[in-house]
Each structure stands twice: as structure tokens, then as C-alpha cells.
């Protein structure tokens, strides 16, 4: 083992669908996450962080492999040839723990690789899951689930129970361990209090070197926060039918033309209340970290993508690639280095996470990793990078697709001032000048031909090389060196 990393700990926190502009630390008017904001006062806040995938599968593929989603065999399932950084940590005898409850991140999609302990809070519900479930326990669970989930009968029954939302909220908050019992039968996955309890247990029992990843799903739709968090931002809780109506708007293609500005504001209240719900649990975790892990510990907090609130006619985060989905928060705090808050305005992206963690453990960064190491920024080193970011996924009819044979390409390429989008399904292109039009409303493809041609060149270069794996490093160099 490398002696240099033997007593280090990395705690990696990802919060699904968390928009930076819904945090007070990024200028939001509501104090949604006071404990998070307080914790990062001694860390580094990155104000221009972007995802490389606008939804979970493409985003996490980039985050864990440090390679853009389309490259090296695609992104979902995560190809086995795509090395992910927990594998490198494990090879170097660093303990690796992961806990999540997003089916897209389950072992079924190869996210369990490299983890000594991997707690799959929500298994993928594909038919193949039954084939994979070889243990007697899992086989029985699968069969029972098949019976009670027959044509969603089970869901229909439980959702028709009066006050089901309130009962569920109460259970989530008060008895998180019940999720373990109910998990095989219900959609009640790991929630924030449960994850934090579990993580603290693991931290108490295990020693450095250690990498611990936890992923929170509470902020992800359907937003169904306990009433007490809604009451922080509203005088009265929503009724069950109000909640039901609002939640139904989020599903792809569900939003009606009759959606009103008040509906949008109400949805934001529910979303903000979910952020507060997670923040309440983070308070417990942060106090444990401050008390017990006050040195040689790096805490990284980010999200996989944002969330839309009808800025471009949709909610949620599918089938779109506008900035409400691409901008994400990023905080890094090095425990024991209690400096004042540092703000980094450089463009950074999710492919930079893996190199940063490897570097903190003094491990070599593989040559084909496309991201850069952000660790020196924490110590005042200026970042040298040209502003070019690629975000990409496959989609069809506004729904995420996992592979090129299932869906169409949706790509965004951006520099500091310009953003280019190509939507293969609709055959349309967009060009926005972000300096004058940060909300991406005015398509300039017919006005700024020169910029358009530059972006087309980059796009063609990026796509043309996908099939030529042996030239991958050349793509990386070229993308890094392109200057427009
Ligand atoms: Zn996600």
C-alpha cells in the first residue's frame, strides 16, 4: 500500500437533481440548506460546475469513469471496459463503501464494481433482475413482488389510503430502518436519515484509508416532503389532492398547457422542502465529521444534474439539455484546513471528480481519464483550462434512452459565452449567446454562422472518433486544445 494515503478519508456526497440556484449559498432567496451552507464556509465553492450528462445514467458514467458518456462503449449499462475510479481505489487497498437508492446506479448497471460494501437501495426492476437474483431470499422476494405488483395493483391500493403521503413521510423521518424491511415490496427506498445513520455506523467501525460514497434521492421527483419542511416555506401544507396534482406534472410529457405560474411556484416549494429534508440529515453527518474526522479527510458534495421548472416547457430532467439541467453545485472541503470560503469561478465538470479523488490518495490518474485534478485549486493554484464542455445523452420522445440503438443523440457543447445544441431526433440545432441570453431563448443559428460552423466542426470531430477507440487520447487532446 502506498504509505502516503494510508490514513486518508474521502467522503463523497451526491444529491440527485439538486440545482445550485436553489441553495442560499448560490444566491437563492430561500434558506433551503442552512447546514450545508454553514459546512462549506470553510471549503471551496465552485460557481461554474457542469454535468456531462443531463440525467442520472449519462452523468454518473462520466463522474465515475472520467470519460464522456458516448465514448468507450457508451454509458448504460456502464461498459465493463470503462474503468471506474472505485476500482482503482480498491486495487490500492483503500476501503470502498457505497450507498444509494437510484435504480440507474445499481449493481445491475455495473456500479457496484470496486466497492467492498455496496448497498443497493433500489434495485433495477428489469425482467433480468429475476435471472440475476440467484439467492433463495431474492428469488422469493422477486416472486412475491411479482404477485403483489401485478398490474400495479399494490401501488393503486397503497396510494388510495387516506393520508398515505403523511404516513410515508412519518415513516421516512422517524423509522428509517423500516425501509430495509419494506424495500423488496414497495417503492420506499433509502431516504436521507437512513443513509446518514448507515454511513455513521460504517464510519465508526472502519478505518482509513477509506472512500465512502452516498447518494441521496429525496430531492428527486416525485417530491413528497414531510409537512414540517413544507411549512418552512409556506403557511399551510398542501392537501393530498394538491400534492398529487403537482407531482403528476413532473412526469415526462405530462405537463399540461394549463400549467400556471402558481403551480410552478408550488412545485418549487415541494422541491425546496425536499432539499431541507436532506439538509436536516446532513446536519447530523457534518457534526459527526467535524467531531471525528477533523483531519486528512476530503468532503466533496455535488449533484448529477439539475431540474427543470418549465423554463423550456418541461419539468423534471429528461429529454432536454438546457442549463437548468446542466448547472450543478460543487463544494469541496478539506478537513483540518479551516480556511475561509474560497470561490472558484473556473469552468469545472463532473469528469473532474475522479482525478481529484485519485490525486488526494496520491494515486496515478489513468491516461485516458478526460477530467482534470481540481485538488490544487483548494490550495490556491490557478486552473488552466480552455472553456469547452460537452454534455450528452440518448433520448427518444422526451424520455431517456440508454444506448444509441434505442434513442437519438442529444448533445450540448459550450464555451464561456456560447452554447450549441444538436437534437438528432428533431434534426434541429440551436446556438445561444449565453452572455446576452443566459436563459437560452434566442436561437442564433441563422445569425452567427461562424460560431455555428466552429461548433459543428467540434461536434463532427467528437462523434467521428467515437468508433475509433485507439485514437481516444487524441480526441482528449484535441477537445482540450480547441479554442473558439
Ligand atoms: Zn439523477
Tab-separated table of C-alpha atoms and ligand atoms in Angstrom:
chain	number	residue	atom	x	y	z
A	1	UNK	CA	0.000	0.000	0.000
A	2	UNK	CA	1.084	3.491	-0.720
A	3	UNK	CA	2.078	4.843	2.682
A	4	UNK	CA	1.159	8.351	1.649
A	5	UNK	CA	-2.550	7.612	1.545
A	6	UNK	CA	-2.902	5.181	4.404
A	7	UNK	CA	-4.696	7.499	6.804
A	8	UNK	CA	-6.827	9.482	4.376
A	9	UNK	CA	-10.611	9.516	4.018
A	10	UNK	CA	-12.777	10.817	1.189
A	11	UNK	CA	-16.481	11.349	1.783
A	12	UNK	CA	-18.310	11.839	-1.489
A	13	UNK	CA	-21.885	13.109	-1.254
A	14	UNK	CA	-24.127	13.282	-4.313
A	15	UNK	CA	-27.651	14.682	-4.152
A	16	UNK	CA	-29.760	13.732	-7.150
A	17	UNK	CA	-31.282	16.589	-9.182
A	18	UNK	CA	-30.060	19.400	-6.915
A	19	UNK	CA	-29.969	22.786	-8.633
A	20	UNK	CA	-27.319	25.202	-7.365
A	21	UNK	CA	-29.672	28.160	-7.726
A	22	UNK	CA	-31.974	26.619	-5.096
A	23	UNK	CA	-29.265	26.975	-2.450
A	24	UNK	CA	-28.814	30.157	-0.477
A	25	UNK	CA	-25.051	29.853	-0.950
A	26	UNK	CA	-25.612	30.274	-4.700
A	27	UNK	CA	-27.892	33.261	-4.200
A	28	UNK	CA	-31.310	31.647	-3.734
A	29	UNK	CA	-33.810	33.691	-1.726
A	30	UNK	CA	-34.866	30.748	0.474
A	31	UNK	CA	-32.628	29.282	3.117
A	32	UNK	CA	-33.158	25.706	1.931
A	33	UNK	CA	-29.922	24.162	3.238
A	34	UNK	CA	-28.503	26.147	6.166
A	35	UNK	CA	-26.352	23.261	7.447
A	36	UNK	CA	-24.810	22.619	4.063
A	37	UNK	CA	-24.141	26.328	3.569
A	38	UNK	CA	-22.580	26.538	7.008
A	39	UNK	CA	-20.371	23.473	6.451
A	40	UNK	CA	-18.876	24.799	3.230
A	41	UNK	CA	-17.969	28.162	4.746
A	42	UNK	CA	-14.542	26.626	5.312
A	43	UNK	CA	-14.332	24.968	1.934
A	44	UNK	CA	-14.205	25.797	-1.754
A	45	UNK	CA	-17.350	26.626	-3.680
A	46	UNK	CA	-17.237	26.131	-7.456
A	47	UNK	CA	-19.651	28.523	-9.107
A	48	UNK	CA	-19.400	27.211	-12.678
A	49	UNK	CA	-19.803	23.451	-12.470
A	50	UNK	CA	-21.488	21.484	-15.235
A	51	UNK	CA	-22.624	17.928	-15.680
A	52	UNK	CA	-21.521	15.852	-18.670
A	53	UNK	CA	-24.902	14.095	-18.803
A	54	UNK	CA	-28.328	15.724	-18.246
A	55	UNK	CA	-29.772	12.715	-16.392
A	56	UNK	CA	-28.510	10.075	-13.986
A	57	UNK	CA	-27.116	7.319	-16.259
A	58	UNK	CA	-25.020	9.537	-18.535
A	59	UNK	CA	-23.984	11.825	-15.691
A	60	UNK	CA	-22.756	9.129	-13.320
A	61	UNK	CA	-20.999	7.308	-16.130
A	62	UNK	CA	-18.929	10.468	-16.722
A	63	UNK	CA	-18.459	11.083	-12.994
A	64	UNK	CA	-17.205	7.582	-12.196
A	65	UNK	CA	-15.185	6.897	-15.356
A	66	UNK	CA	-13.920	10.414	-16.178
A	67	UNK	CA	-14.788	9.703	-19.820
A	68	UNK	CA	-17.592	11.382	-21.777
A	69	UNK	CA	-20.788	9.278	-21.972
A	70	UNK	CA	-20.687	8.321	-25.683
A	71	UNK	CA	-17.048	7.233	-25.601
A	72	UNK	CA	-15.607	3.796	-24.792
A	73	UNK	CA	-18.736	1.747	-25.308
A	74	UNK	CA	-21.480	4.081	-24.082
A	75	UNK	CA	-22.876	4.629	-20.626
A	76	UNK	CA	-25.772	2.434	-19.526
A	77	UNK	CA	-25.133	-0.229	-18.531
A	78	UNK	CA	-21.710	1.119	-17.673
A	79	UNK	CA	-19.466	-0.909	-20.010
A	80	UNK	CA	-17.128	-3.282	-18.210
A	81	UNK	CA	-14.200	-1.891	-20.208
A	82	UNK	CA	-14.904	1.523	-18.701
A	83	UNK	CA	-12.755	1.530	-15.597
A	84	UNK	CA	-14.361	3.410	-12.710
A	85	UNK	CA	-12.336	5.105	-10.000
A	86	UNK	CA	-13.609	2.960	-7.058
A	87	UNK	CA	-11.936	0.003	-8.809
A	88	UNK	CA	-8.609	1.839	-8.722
A	89	UNK	CA	-9.083	2.690	-5.057
A	90	UNK	CA	-9.877	-0.907	-4.198
A	91	UNK	CA	-6.837	-2.184	-6.122
A	92	UNK	CA	-4.779	0.114	-3.940
A	93	UNK	CA	-6.243	-1.341	-0.758
A	94	UNK	CA	-8.418	1.611	0.105
A	95	UNK	CA	-11.695	0.582	1.749
A	96	UNK	CA	-14.619	1.469	-0.508
A	97	UNK	CA	-18.235	1.823	0.596
A	98	UNK	CA	-21.207	2.936	-1.461
A	99	UNK	CA	-24.856	3.510	-0.583
A	100	UNK	CA	-27.554	4.768	-2.945
A	101	UNK	CA	-31.164	4.234	-3.936
A	102	UNK	CA	-31.307	5.062	-7.622
A	103	UNK	CA	-32.067	2.036	-9.832
A	104	UNK	CA	-29.844	3.511	-12.561
A	105	UNK	CA	-26.849	3.213	-10.221
A	106	UNK	CA	-27.476	-0.331	-9.102
A	107	UNK	CA	-25.164	-3.260	-9.409
A	108	UNK	CA	-27.315	-4.344	-12.327
A	109	UNK	CA	-25.776	-1.458	-14.313
A	110	UNK	CA	-22.256	-2.298	-13.089
A	111	UNK	CA	-21.934	0.456	-10.471
A	112	UNK	CA	-21.038	-1.998	-7.704
A	113	UNK	CA	-17.575	-2.571	-9.188
A	114	UNK	CA	-14.750	-1.618	-6.868
A	115	UNK	CA	-16.941	-1.405	-3.755
A	116	UNK	CA	-16.166	-3.551	-0.744
A	117	UNK	CA	-19.647	-2.780	0.595
A	118	UNK	CA	-22.295	-1.655	-1.896
A	119	UNK	CA	-25.785	-1.016	-0.565
A	120	UNK	CA	-28.225	-1.056	-3.463
A	121	UNK	CA	-31.194	0.832	-2.049
A	122	UNK	CA	-33.355	0.495	-5.107
A	123	UNK	CA	-32.730	-2.370	-7.456
A	124	UNK	CA	-33.398	-2.074	-11.123
A	125	UNK	CA	-36.804	-3.594	-11.781
A	126	UNK	CA	-35.982	-5.171	-15.132
A	127	UNK	CA	-37.016	-8.692	-16.055
A	128	UNK	CA	-33.385	-9.715	-16.000
A	129	UNK	CA	-33.211	-8.866	-12.304
A	130	UNK	CA	-35.050	-12.093	-11.565
A	131	UNK	CA	-32.475	-14.075	-13.525
A	132	UNK	CA	-29.686	-12.324	-11.668
A	133	UNK	CA	-31.238	-12.950	-8.266
A	134	UNK	CA	-29.708	-16.301	-7.546
A	135	UNK	CA	-30.175	-16.453	-3.796
A	136	UNK	CA	-33.264	-18.136	-2.382
A	137	UNK	CA	-34.164	-14.940	-0.484
A	138	UNK	CA	-34.010	-12.789	-3.626
A	139	UNK	CA	-35.943	-15.343	-5.640
A	140	UNK	CA	-38.743	-15.388	-3.047
A	141	UNK	CA	-38.757	-11.565	-2.914
A	142	UNK	CA	-38.965	-11.395	-6.695
A	143	UNK	CA	-41.854	-13.830	-6.845
A	144	UNK	CA	-43.770	-12.111	-4.050
A	145	UNK	CA	-43.162	-8.737	-5.691
A	146	UNK	CA	-44.410	-10.066	-8.999
A	147	UNK	CA	-47.665	-11.166	-7.400
A	148	UNK	CA	-48.341	-8.026	-5.355
A	149	UNK	CA	-47.189	-5.680	-8.089
A	150	UNK	CA	-49.427	-7.325	-10.626
A	151	UNK	CA	-50.602	-4.523	-12.924
A	152	UNK	CA	-49.604	-2.034	-10.220
A	153	UNK	CA	-52.391	-3.287	-8.012
A	154	UNK	CA	-50.246	-2.844	-4.933
A	155	UNK	CA	-49.390	0.773	-5.747
A	156	UNK	CA	-53.009	1.568	-6.543
A	157	UNK	CA	-54.078	0.215	-3.169
A	158	UNK	CA	-51.473	1.976	-1.057
A	159	UNK	CA	-51.864	5.301	-2.829
A	160	UNK	CA	-55.593	5.177	-2.255
A	161	UNK	CA	-55.108	5.013	1.518
A	162	UNK	CA	-56.077	8.382	3.012
A	163	UNK	CA	-53.064	10.322	4.251
A	164	UNK	CA	-50.675	7.843	2.637
A	165	UNK	CA	-48.245	10.659	1.934
A	166	UNK	CA	-48.259	11.707	5.552
A	167	UNK	CA	-47.834	8.136	6.776
A	168	UNK	CA	-44.962	7.636	4.378
A	169	UNK	CA	-43.357	10.909	5.441
A	170	UNK	CA	-43.679	9.959	9.073
A	171	UNK	CA	-42.047	6.589	8.467
A	172	UNK	CA	-39.284	8.163	6.400
A	173	UNK	CA	-38.455	10.573	9.142
A	174	UNK	CA	-38.965	8.549	12.292
A	175	UNK	CA	-38.249	4.930	11.472
A	176	UNK	CA	-35.781	4.874	8.597
A	177	UNK	CA	-34.744	1.290	9.295
A	178	UNK	CA	-38.158	0.085	8.216
A	179	UNK	CA	-37.044	0.776	4.648
A	180	UNK	CA	-34.888	-2.342	4.854
A	181	UNK	CA	-37.932	-4.444	5.614
A	182	UNK	CA	-40.202	-2.839	3.053
A	183	UNK	CA	-37.678	-2.354	0.289
A	184	UNK	CA	-38.323	-5.561	-1.633
A	185	UNK	CA	-42.057	-4.839	-1.786
A	186	UNK	CA	-42.543	-1.108	-2.025
A	187	UNK	CA	-41.072	1.930	-3.734
A	188	UNK	CA	-39.946	3.147	-0.331
A	189	UNK	CA	-36.221	3.352	-0.957
A	190	UNK	CA	-33.405	4.529	1.300
A	191	UNK	CA	-34.041	8.038	2.486
A	192	UNK	CA	-31.736	10.703	3.880
A	193	UNK	CA	-31.989	9.824	7.614
A	194	UNK	CA	-31.485	6.155	6.821
A	195	UNK	CA	-28.424	6.814	4.671
A	196	UNK	CA	-26.836	9.103	7.250
A	197	UNK	CA	-27.408	6.576	10.068
A	198	UNK	CA	-25.895	3.822	7.972
A	199	UNK	CA	-22.925	5.929	6.926
A	200	UNK	CA	-22.129	6.972	10.500
A	201	UNK	CA	-22.266	3.298	11.550
A	202	UNK	CA	-19.808	2.443	8.795
A	203	UNK	CA	-17.516	5.331	9.682
A	204	UNK	CA	-17.462	4.267	13.338
A	205	UNK	CA	-16.493	0.700	12.501
A	206	UNK	CA	-13.934	1.271	9.785
A	207	UNK	CA	-10.574	2.867	9.481
A	208	UNK	CA	-8.713	4.850	6.869
A	209	UNK	CA	-7.790	4.696	4.073
A	210	UNK	CA	-11.403	4.922	3.163
A	211	UNK	CA	-13.621	6.150	0.356
A	212	UNK	CA	-17.300	6.490	1.139
A	213	UNK	CA	-19.924	7.480	-1.440
A	214	UNK	CA	-23.508	8.254	-0.519
A	215	UNK	CA	-26.227	9.276	-2.940
A	216	UNK	CA	-29.462	10.944	-1.795
A	217	UNK	CA	-32.656	10.561	-3.833
A	218	UNK	CA	-35.017	12.691	-1.735
A	219	UNK	CA	-34.717	15.820	-3.906
A	220	UNK	CA	-35.544	13.761	-6.994
A	221	UNK	CA	-39.176	13.722	-8.136
A	222	UNK	CA	-41.788	12.800	-7.032
A	223	UNK	CA	-41.276	15.493	-4.401
A	224	UNK	CA	-43.122	14.319	-1.335
A	225	UNK	CA	-41.543	16.034	1.676
A	226	UNK	CA	-42.785	15.724	5.250
A	227	UNK	CA	-45.165	18.553	6.143
A	228	UNK	CA	-42.782	20.178	8.607
A	229	UNK	CA	-40.380	21.062	5.797
A	230	UNK	CA	-43.134	22.453	3.594
A	231	UNK	CA	-44.174	24.684	6.483
A	232	UNK	CA	-40.760	26.346	6.424
A	233	UNK	CA	-41.668	27.962	3.105
A	234	UNK	CA	-45.452	28.071	3.206
A	235	UNK	CA	-48.060	28.840	5.837
A	236	UNK	CA	-50.094	25.709	5.117
A	237	UNK	CA	-49.173	22.246	3.899
A	238	UNK	CA	-50.636	21.146	0.576
A	239	UNK	CA	-53.630	18.827	0.669
A	240	UNK	CA	-53.197	15.302	-0.643
A	241	UNK	CA	-55.007	16.116	-3.874
A	242	UNK	CA	-52.889	19.254	-4.367
A	243	UNK	CA	-49.728	17.207	-3.901
A	244	UNK	CA	-50.996	14.544	-6.302
A	245	UNK	CA	-51.825	17.118	-8.990
A	246	UNK	CA	-48.437	18.833	-8.647
A	247	UNK	CA	-46.430	15.619	-8.643
A	248	UNK	CA	-48.190	14.394	-11.772
A	249	UNK	CA	-46.958	17.455	-13.691
A	250	UNK	CA	-43.353	16.313	-13.352
A	251	UNK	CA	-43.622	13.122	-15.339
A	252	UNK	CA	-42.345	13.407	-18.916
A	253	UNK	CA	-44.901	14.756	-21.353
A	254	UNK	CA	-47.469	15.072	-18.576
A	255	UNK	CA	-47.367	18.813	-18.039
A	256	UNK	CA	-50.473	20.469	-19.392
A	257	UNK	CA	-50.637	23.712	-21.300
A	258	UNK	CA	-52.850	24.937	-18.495
A	259	UNK	CA	-49.970	24.922	-16.022
A	260	UNK	CA	-49.971	28.213	-14.144
A	261	UNK	CA	-47.146	30.258	-12.608
A	262	UNK	CA	-48.664	29.401	-9.218
A	263	UNK	CA	-48.394	25.665	-9.978
A	264	UNK	CA	-44.720	26.174	-10.809
A	265	UNK	CA	-44.130	28.089	-7.573
A	266	UNK	CA	-45.925	25.372	-5.592
A	267	UNK	CA	-43.741	22.686	-7.166
A	268	UNK	CA	-40.688	24.705	-6.201
A	269	UNK	CA	-41.914	24.782	-2.598
A	270	UNK	CA	-42.147	20.975	-2.587
A	271	UNK	CA	-38.714	20.685	-4.203
A	272	UNK	CA	-37.179	23.173	-1.744
A	273	UNK	CA	-38.753	21.310	1.171
A	274	UNK	CA	-37.056	18.100	-0.031
A	275	UNK	CA	-33.715	19.950	-0.058
A	276	UNK	CA	-34.381	20.977	3.558
A	277	UNK	CA	-35.264	17.404	4.433
A	278	UNK	CA	-31.850	16.224	3.174
A	279	UNK	CA	-30.108	19.167	4.825
A	280	UNK	CA	-31.606	18.189	8.181
A	281	UNK	CA	-29.909	14.804	7.893
A	282	UNK	CA	-26.682	16.313	6.612
A	283	UNK	CA	-26.537	18.330	9.823
A	284	UNK	CA	-26.066	15.055	11.749
A	285	UNK	CA	-23.414	13.843	9.313
A	286	UNK	CA	-21.492	17.129	9.310
A	287	UNK	CA	-21.405	17.252	13.075
A	288	UNK	CA	-20.011	13.680	13.137
A	289	UNK	CA	-17.360	14.607	10.560
A	290	UNK	CA	-16.333	17.775	12.423
A	291	UNK	CA	-16.029	15.878	15.687
A	292	UNK	CA	-14.378	12.670	14.493
A	293	UNK	CA	-12.730	13.283	11.127
A	294	UNK	CA	-11.153	16.623	11.591
A	295	UNK	CA	-8.067	15.960	9.530
A	296	UNK	CA	-6.917	14.105	6.434
A	297	UNK	CA	-10.476	13.951	5.213
A	298	UNK	CA	-11.802	15.401	1.985
A	299	UNK	CA	-15.540	16.034	1.697
A	300	UNK	CA	-16.958	16.522	-1.804
A	301	UNK	CA	-20.590	17.496	-2.328
A	302	UNK	CA	-22.234	17.719	-5.742
A	303	UNK	CA	-25.194	16.644	-7.841
A	304	UNK	CA	-25.600	14.615	-11.016
A	305	UNK	CA	-27.763	17.180	-12.880
A	306	UNK	CA	-30.276	19.938	-12.239
A	307	UNK	CA	-34.042	20.016	-12.537
A	308	UNK	CA	-36.395	21.875	-14.877
A	309	UNK	CA	-39.261	24.039	-13.700
A	310	UNK	CA	-40.892	24.738	-17.042
A	311	UNK	CA	-38.178	27.156	-18.237
A	312	UNK	CA	-38.359	25.413	-21.617
A	313	UNK	CA	-41.791	23.820	-21.360
A	314	UNK	CA	-40.976	20.804	-19.227
A	315	UNK	CA	-40.410	19.618	-15.676
A	316	UNK	CA	-38.007	17.027	-14.323
A	317	UNK	CA	-34.870	16.132	-16.226
A	318	UNK	CA	-35.488	14.066	-19.306
A	319	UNK	CA	-35.060	14.744	-22.995
A	320	UNK	CA	-33.645	18.235	-22.549
A	321	UNK	CA	-30.188	19.736	-22.345
A	322	UNK	CA	-30.719	23.353	-21.281
A	323	UNK	CA	-28.725	24.915	-18.461
A	324	UNK	CA	-31.367	24.299	-15.788
A	325	UNK	CA	-30.250	20.667	-16.146
A	326	UNK	CA	-26.542	21.221	-16.763
A	327	UNK	CA	-25.590	23.549	-13.919
A	328	UNK	CA	-24.824	21.758	-10.680
A	329	UNK	CA	-23.388	22.733	-7.290
A	330	UNK	CA	-19.914	21.621	-6.218
A	331	UNK	CA	-18.257	22.072	-2.826
A	332	UNK	CA	-15.004	20.594	-1.613
A	333	UNK	CA	-13.846	20.935	1.962
A	334	UNK	CA	-10.559	19.615	3.244
A	335	UNK	CA	-11.000	18.945	6.941
A	336	UNK	CA	-8.370	20.458	9.161
A	337	UNK	CA	-7.693	23.197	6.606
A	338	UNK	CA	-10.127	25.645	8.091
A	339	UNK	CA	-9.600	28.453	5.673
A	340	UNK	CA	-12.259	30.985	4.827
A	341	UNK	CA	-14.578	30.194	1.965
A	342	UNK	CA	-12.789	30.154	-1.362
A	343	UNK	CA	-14.761	30.716	-4.539
A	344	UNK	CA	-13.601	29.157	-7.796
A	345	UNK	CA	-15.189	30.590	-10.929
A	346	UNK	CA	-13.400	28.343	-13.395
A	347	UNK	CA	-15.457	26.012	-15.545
A	348	UNK	CA	-15.285	22.556	-13.995
A	349	UNK	CA	-17.230	19.414	-14.778
A	350	UNK	CA	-18.130	16.015	-13.388
A	351	UNK	CA	-15.362	14.198	-15.252
A	352	UNK	CA	-13.004	16.137	-12.922
A	353	UNK	CA	-14.210	14.355	-9.774
A	354	UNK	CA	-12.407	11.025	-10.307
A	355	UNK	CA	-8.945	12.566	-10.972
A	356	UNK	CA	-9.388	14.795	-7.914
A	357	UNK	CA	-10.123	11.840	-5.622
A	358	UNK	CA	-7.289	9.725	-7.048
A	359	UNK	CA	-4.879	12.605	-6.603
A	360	UNK	CA	-5.924	13.138	-2.992
A	361	UNK	CA	-4.987	9.494	-2.332
A	362	UNK	CA	-1.672	10.078	-4.175
A	363	UNK	CA	-2.634	7.610	-6.893
A	364	UNK	CA	-1.774	7.918	-10.577
A	365	UNK	CA	-4.531	9.207	-12.833
A	366	UNK	CA	-5.087	6.887	-15.862
A	367	UNK	CA	-4.081	8.451	-19.161
A	368	UNK	CA	-7.496	8.083	-20.743
A	369	UNK	CA	-9.259	9.987	-17.968
A	370	UNK	CA	-10.556	13.163	-19.597
A	371	UNK	CA	-11.089	15.213	-16.467
A	372	UNK	CA	-8.537	17.251	-14.595
A	373	UNK	CA	-7.476	17.222	-10.973
A	374	UNK	CA	-9.175	20.005	-9.001
A	375	UNK	CA	-7.256	19.436	-5.770
A	376	UNK	CA	-4.580	22.110	-6.403
A	377	UNK	CA	-7.367	24.718	-6.674
A	378	UNK	CA	-8.104	24.183	-2.974
A	379	UNK	CA	-4.561	25.368	-2.299
A	380	UNK	CA	-4.754	28.450	-4.471
A	381	UNK	CA	-3.329	27.103	-7.736
A	382	UNK	CA	-4.988	28.659	-10.777
A	383	UNK	CA	-6.682	26.279	-13.168
A	384	UNK	CA	-5.529	26.266	-16.759
A	385	UNK	CA	-8.331	25.097	-18.964
A	386	UNK	CA	-9.985	26.306	-22.091
A	387	UNK	CA	-13.710	26.698	-21.783
A	388	UNK	CA	-15.190	23.788	-23.691
A	389	UNK	CA	-17.722	21.466	-22.132
A	390	UNK	CA	-19.585	18.557	-23.680
A	391	UNK	CA	-22.803	17.122	-22.249
A	392	UNK	CA	-24.573	14.251	-23.975
A	393	UNK	CA	-27.188	11.524	-23.706
A	394	UNK	CA	-29.542	9.430	-25.797
A	395	UNK	CA	-33.258	10.153	-25.734
A	396	UNK	CA	-36.427	9.488	-27.682
A	397	UNK	CA	-39.686	11.368	-27.429
A	398	UNK	CA	-38.522	13.206	-24.328
A	399	UNK	CA	-37.619	10.016	-22.448
A	400	UNK	CA	-34.088	8.980	-21.551
A	401	UNK	CA	-32.633	6.080	-23.504
A	402	UNK	CA	-29.581	4.140	-22.527
A	403	UNK	CA	-27.953	3.278	-25.834
A	404	UNK	CA	-27.534	4.530	-29.376
A	405	UNK	CA	-29.741	1.794	-30.811
A	406	UNK	CA	-32.594	2.843	-28.506
A	407	UNK	CA	-32.524	6.591	-28.862
A	408	UNK	CA	-31.249	9.692	-30.592
A	409	UNK	CA	-28.250	11.840	-29.768
A	410	UNK	CA	-28.786	14.983	-27.753
A	411	UNK	CA	-25.576	16.970	-27.346
A	412	UNK	CA	-24.585	20.305	-25.893
A	413	UNK	CA	-21.186	21.910	-26.474
A	414	UNK	CA	-20.368	25.154	-24.731
A	415	UNK	CA	-17.701	27.702	-24.186
A	416	UNK	CA	-17.840	30.573	-21.720
A	417	UNK	CA	-20.107	32.651	-23.921
A	418	UNK	CA	-21.653	30.283	-26.438
A	419	UNK	CA	-23.691	27.127	-26.327
A	420	UNK	CA	-24.532	24.825	-29.193
A	421	UNK	CA	-27.189	22.095	-29.041
A	422	UNK	CA	-27.930	19.400	-31.576
A	423	UNK	CA	-31.084	17.352	-31.272
A	424	UNK	CA	-30.736	14.394	-33.642
A	425	UNK	CA	-34.361	13.250	-33.257
A	426	UNK	CA	-35.830	16.588	-34.337
A	427	UNK	CA	-32.960	17.352	-36.702
A	428	UNK	CA	-32.606	20.754	-35.073
A	429	UNK	CA	-29.680	22.880	-33.961
A	430	UNK	CA	-29.536	25.752	-31.500
A	431	UNK	CA	-26.927	28.386	-30.847
A	432	UNK	CA	-27.195	30.666	-27.828
A	433	UNK	CA	-25.062	33.579	-26.774
A	434	UNK	CA	-25.049	32.959	-23.036
A	435	UNK	CA	-23.610	36.334	-22.203
A	436	UNK	CA	-26.634	38.160	-23.662
A	437	UNK	CA	-29.135	35.346	-23.341
A	438	UNK	CA	-28.360	33.206	-20.260
A	439	UNK	CA	-31.845	31.634	-20.280
A	440	UNK	CA	-31.362	30.228	-23.805
A	441	UNK	CA	-34.366	31.756	-25.591
A	442	UNK	CA	-32.936	33.220	-28.821
A	443	UNK	CA	-31.621	30.748	-31.345
A	444	UNK	CA	-28.848	32.405	-33.365
A	445	UNK	CA	-28.024	29.714	-35.918
A	446	UNK	CA	-29.038	31.985	-38.786
A	447	UNK	CA	-27.221	34.984	-37.369
A	448	UNK	CA	-23.828	33.736	-36.201
A	449	UNK	CA	-22.733	31.385	-38.956
A	450	UNK	CA	-19.077	31.462	-37.981
A	451	UNK	CA	-19.734	30.245	-34.438
A	452	UNK	CA	-22.151	27.655	-35.762
A	453	UNK	CA	-19.559	26.218	-38.157
A	454	UNK	CA	-16.976	26.054	-35.384
A	455	UNK	CA	-19.319	24.121	-33.152
A	456	UNK	CA	-20.314	21.770	-35.983
A	457	UNK	CA	-16.650	21.018	-36.510
A	458	UNK	CA	-16.173	20.135	-32.871
A	459	UNK	CA	-19.335	18.020	-32.856
A	460	UNK	CA	-18.302	16.150	-36.018
A	461	UNK	CA	-14.850	15.575	-34.611
A	462	UNK	CA	-16.252	14.309	-31.324
A	463	UNK	CA	-18.751	11.935	-32.968
A	464	UNK	CA	-16.492	10.713	-35.750
A	465	UNK	CA	-13.944	9.494	-33.222
A	466	UNK	CA	-16.343	7.527	-31.103
A	467	UNK	CA	-15.797	4.345	-33.089
A	468	UNK	CA	-12.030	4.741	-33.098
A	469	UNK	CA	-11.151	3.707	-29.610
A	470	UNK	CA	-7.440	3.610	-30.297
A	471	UNK	CA	-7.479	7.330	-31.006
A	472	UNK	CA	-9.231	8.200	-27.774
A	473	UNK	CA	-6.291	10.075	-26.335
A	474	UNK	CA	-6.121	12.172	-29.494
A	475	UNK	CA	-9.749	13.168	-29.004
A	476	UNK	CA	-8.975	14.196	-25.479
A	477	UNK	CA	-6.042	16.340	-26.612
A	478	UNK	CA	-7.968	17.893	-29.434
A	479	UNK	CA	-11.002	18.725	-27.344
A	480	UNK	CA	-8.776	20.241	-24.712
A	481	UNK	CA	-6.859	22.281	-27.249
A	482	UNK	CA	-9.739	23.541	-29.329
A	483	UNK	CA	-10.185	27.230	-28.836
A	484	UNK	CA	-13.203	29.026	-30.151
B	1	LIG	ZN1	-30.192	11.865	-11.311
